[in-house]
């Protein structure tokens, strides 16, 4: 696949990316007004979207041919750890509301679009990690595992993702872009719902 797909993904999802960064939780994080209870709610929102999305795309057979080790890219396990560090029990985590309006994840192109959003968020997660540590009692080992998912491996994992996408045999870049846009849109709607 041409490197143009990466440029198009960045350009064509810019509006959706900007929109999700304006949600009340993200704004409060950067204003340093986010409380620990609000932070827990923010993580619960991510969990409610990511947990069912991961289950949905892990069931797709074509996932094995994508050239990525998906076991290290699952984010819901980090969210569970964070929520439990923030005084939720496993039972409470298991009872969190799960999003039913997920992006379509039945084809490799749709999964690539979803992963573009989630893997790209690990880059922004480095900034959020530093910000939250300024005013909340959290650290990369306790309470910020989700945002600090790859730690020192963030850039290499992003490079690995980009290379796997570029080496894929897909020709339908429009489907990848549409999936990325839809992922941003549905995640933003889910986070803002009762925020």
Coordinates of C-alpha atoms in Angstrom, one line a residue:
X1 CA 0.0 0.0 0.0
X2 CA 1.2 3.5 -0.8
X3 CA 2.5 5.7 2.0
X4 CA -0.2 8.2 0.9
X5 CA -2.6 6.2 3.1
X6 CA -0.9 7.5 6.2
X7 CA -1.1 11.1 5.0
X8 CA -4.8 10.7 4.0
X9 CA -5.6 9.1 7.4
X10 CA -4.0 12.1 9.2
X11 CA -5.6 14.7 7.0
X12 CA -9.0 13.1 6.6
X13 CA -9.5 12.4 10.3
X14 CA -8.1 15.7 11.5
X15 CA -11.6 17.2 12.3
X16 CA -12.7 14.0 14.2
X17 CA -9.4 13.9 16.1
X18 CA -9.8 17.6 17.1
X19 CA -13.4 17.0 18.2
X20 CA -12.5 14.1 20.5
X21 CA -9.8 16.2 22.1
X22 CA -12.4 18.7 23.1
X23 CA -14.5 16.3 25.2
X24 CA -15.1 17.6 28.8
X25 CA -12.7 15.0 30.4
X26 CA -9.8 15.8 28.1
X27 CA -10.3 19.5 28.6
X28 CA -10.4 19.1 32.3
X29 CA -7.2 17.1 32.2
X30 CA -5.4 19.9 30.5
X31 CA -7.0 22.6 32.7
X32 CA -5.9 20.5 35.7
X33 CA -9.4 20.5 37.0
X34 CA -10.1 16.8 36.5
X35 CA -10.9 15.1 39.8
X36 CA -9.9 11.6 40.6
X37 CA -13.6 10.6 40.4
X38 CA -13.9 12.2 36.9
X39 CA -10.7 10.5 35.9
X40 CA -12.2 7.1 37.0
X41 CA -15.3 7.9 34.9
X42 CA -13.1 8.8 31.9
X43 CA -11.3 5.5 32.1
X44 CA -14.6 3.7 32.5
X45 CA -15.8 5.3 29.3
X46 CA -12.8 4.1 27.4
X47 CA -13.2 0.6 28.9
X48 CA -16.9 0.5 27.8
X49 CA -15.9 1.2 24.2
X50 CA -12.7 -0.7 23.9
X51 CA -13.6 -3.9 25.7
X52 CA -16.5 -4.9 23.3
X53 CA -14.6 -3.5 20.2
X54 CA -11.6 -5.7 21.0
X55 CA -13.9 -8.8 21.5
X56 CA -15.5 -7.9 18.1
X57 CA -12.3 -7.7 16.0
X58 CA -10.5 -10.5 17.8
X59 CA -13.2 -12.8 16.4
X60 CA -12.2 -11.9 12.8
X61 CA -10.1 -14.7 11.2
X62 CA -8.2 -12.2 9.0
X63 CA -6.7 -10.7 12.0
X64 CA -4.0 -13.4 12.0
X65 CA -2.8 -12.2 8.6
X66 CA -2.3 -8.5 9.6
X67 CA 1.3 -8.9 10.8
X68 CA 0.8 -7.5 14.3
X69 CA 1.0 -9.2 17.7
X70 CA -2.4 -8.2 18.9
X71 CA -1.9 -9.6 22.4
X72 CA 0.4 -6.7 23.2
X73 CA -2.0 -4.2 21.7
X74 CA -5.0 -5.0 23.7
X75 CA -5.9 -1.9 25.8
X76 CA -8.8 -3.2 27.9
X77 CA -6.5 -5.1 30.3
X78 CA -4.7 -1.8 31.1
X79 CA -8.0 -0.1 31.7
X80 CA -9.0 -2.8 34.1
X81 CA -5.8 -2.5 36.0
X82 CA -6.2 1.3 36.2
X83 CA -9.8 1.1 37.4
X84 CA -8.9 -1.4 40.0
X85 CA -6.0 0.8 41.2
X86 CA -8.6 3.5 41.5
X87 CA -10.6 1.5 44.0
X88 CA -13.0 -0.4 41.7
X89 CA -13.5 -4.1 42.4
X90 CA -13.3 -6.6 39.6
X91 CA -17.1 -7.1 39.9
X92 CA -17.6 -3.3 39.5
X93 CA -15.4 -3.3 36.4
X94 CA -17.3 -6.3 35.0
X95 CA -20.6 -4.4 35.5
X96 CA -19.6 -1.2 33.7
X97 CA -21.8 -0.3 30.8
X98 CA -20.5 -1.4 27.4
X99 CA -21.0 0.5 24.2
X100 CA -23.4 -1.1 21.7
X101 CA -22.8 1.4 18.9
X102 CA -19.3 0.2 17.7
X103 CA -17.7 0.7 14.4
X104 CA -18.0 -2.1 11.8
X105 CA -15.0 -4.4 12.4
X106 CA -15.7 -7.3 10.0
X107 CA -12.9 -6.7 7.4
X108 CA -9.2 -6.1 7.6
X109 CA -9.6 -2.6 6.2
X110 CA -12.1 -1.8 9.0
X111 CA -9.8 -3.2 11.6
X112 CA -6.9 -1.1 10.3
X113 CA -9.0 2.0 10.5
X114 CA -10.0 1.2 14.1
X115 CA -6.4 0.4 15.0
X116 CA -5.1 3.7 13.5
X117 CA -7.2 5.5 16.1
X118 CA -6.3 3.3 19.0
X119 CA -2.6 3.0 18.2
X120 CA -2.3 6.7 17.4
X121 CA -3.8 7.5 20.8
X122 CA -0.8 5.9 22.5
X123 CA 1.3 8.8 21.1
X124 CA -1.1 11.4 22.7
X125 CA -1.2 9.2 25.8
X126 CA 2.4 10.1 26.5
X127 CA 1.3 13.8 26.8
X128 CA -1.7 13.0 28.9
X129 CA 0.4 10.8 31.2
X130 CA 2.7 13.7 32.0
X131 CA -0.2 16.1 32.4
X132 CA -2.2 13.8 34.8
X133 CA 0.9 13.1 37.0
X134 CA 1.2 16.8 37.7
X135 CA -2.0 16.9 39.7
X136 CA -3.5 13.4 40.3
X137 CA -2.0 10.7 42.6
X138 CA -1.2 8.3 39.7
X139 CA 1.9 7.0 37.9
X140 CA 2.7 4.9 34.9
X141 CA 2.6 1.8 37.1
X142 CA -0.5 2.7 39.1
X143 CA -3.5 4.4 37.5
X144 CA -2.1 5.4 34.1
X145 CA -1.4 2.1 32.5
X146 CA -3.9 2.8 29.7
X147 CA -2.4 6.2 28.7
X148 CA 1.1 4.9 29.3
X149 CA 0.4 1.6 27.6
X150 CA 3.7 1.1 25.7
X151 CA 6.0 3.3 27.8
X152 CA 9.4 3.5 26.2
X153 CA 8.2 1.3 23.4
X154 CA 5.6 3.8 22.2
X155 CA 7.5 5.0 19.1
X156 CA 8.7 1.6 18.1
X157 CA 5.2 0.1 18.3
X158 CA 3.8 3.0 16.3
X159 CA 6.5 2.4 13.6
X160 CA 5.7 -1.3 13.7
X161 CA 2.0 -0.5 13.2
X162 CA 2.7 1.9 10.3
X163 CA 5.0 -0.6 8.6
X164 CA 2.4 -3.5 9.0
X165 CA -0.3 -1.2 7.5
X166 CA 1.9 -0.2 4.5
X167 CA 2.9 -3.8 3.8
X168 CA -0.7 -5.0 3.8
X169 CA -2.1 -6.1 0.5
X170 CA -5.2 -4.0 0.9
X171 CA -6.2 -1.6 -1.9
X172 CA -9.3 -0.1 -0.3
X173 CA -7.9 2.9 1.5
X174 CA -11.3 4.6 1.5
X175 CA -12.7 1.8 3.7
X176 CA -9.7 2.2 6.2
X177 CA -10.3 6.0 6.3
X178 CA -14.1 5.6 6.7
X179 CA -13.5 3.2 9.6
X180 CA -11.1 5.5 11.3
X181 CA -13.6 8.4 11.1
X182 CA -16.4 6.2 12.3
X183 CA -14.2 5.0 15.3
X184 CA -13.4 8.6 16.3
X185 CA -17.1 9.7 15.9
X186 CA -18.6 6.8 17.9
X187 CA -15.9 6.9 20.6
X188 CA -16.4 10.7 21.0
X189 CA -20.2 10.2 21.2
X190 CA -19.8 7.5 23.8
X191 CA -17.4 9.5 26.0
X192 CA -19.6 12.6 25.8
X193 CA -22.8 10.7 26.7
X194 CA -23.5 11.7 30.3
X195 CA -20.0 13.2 30.7

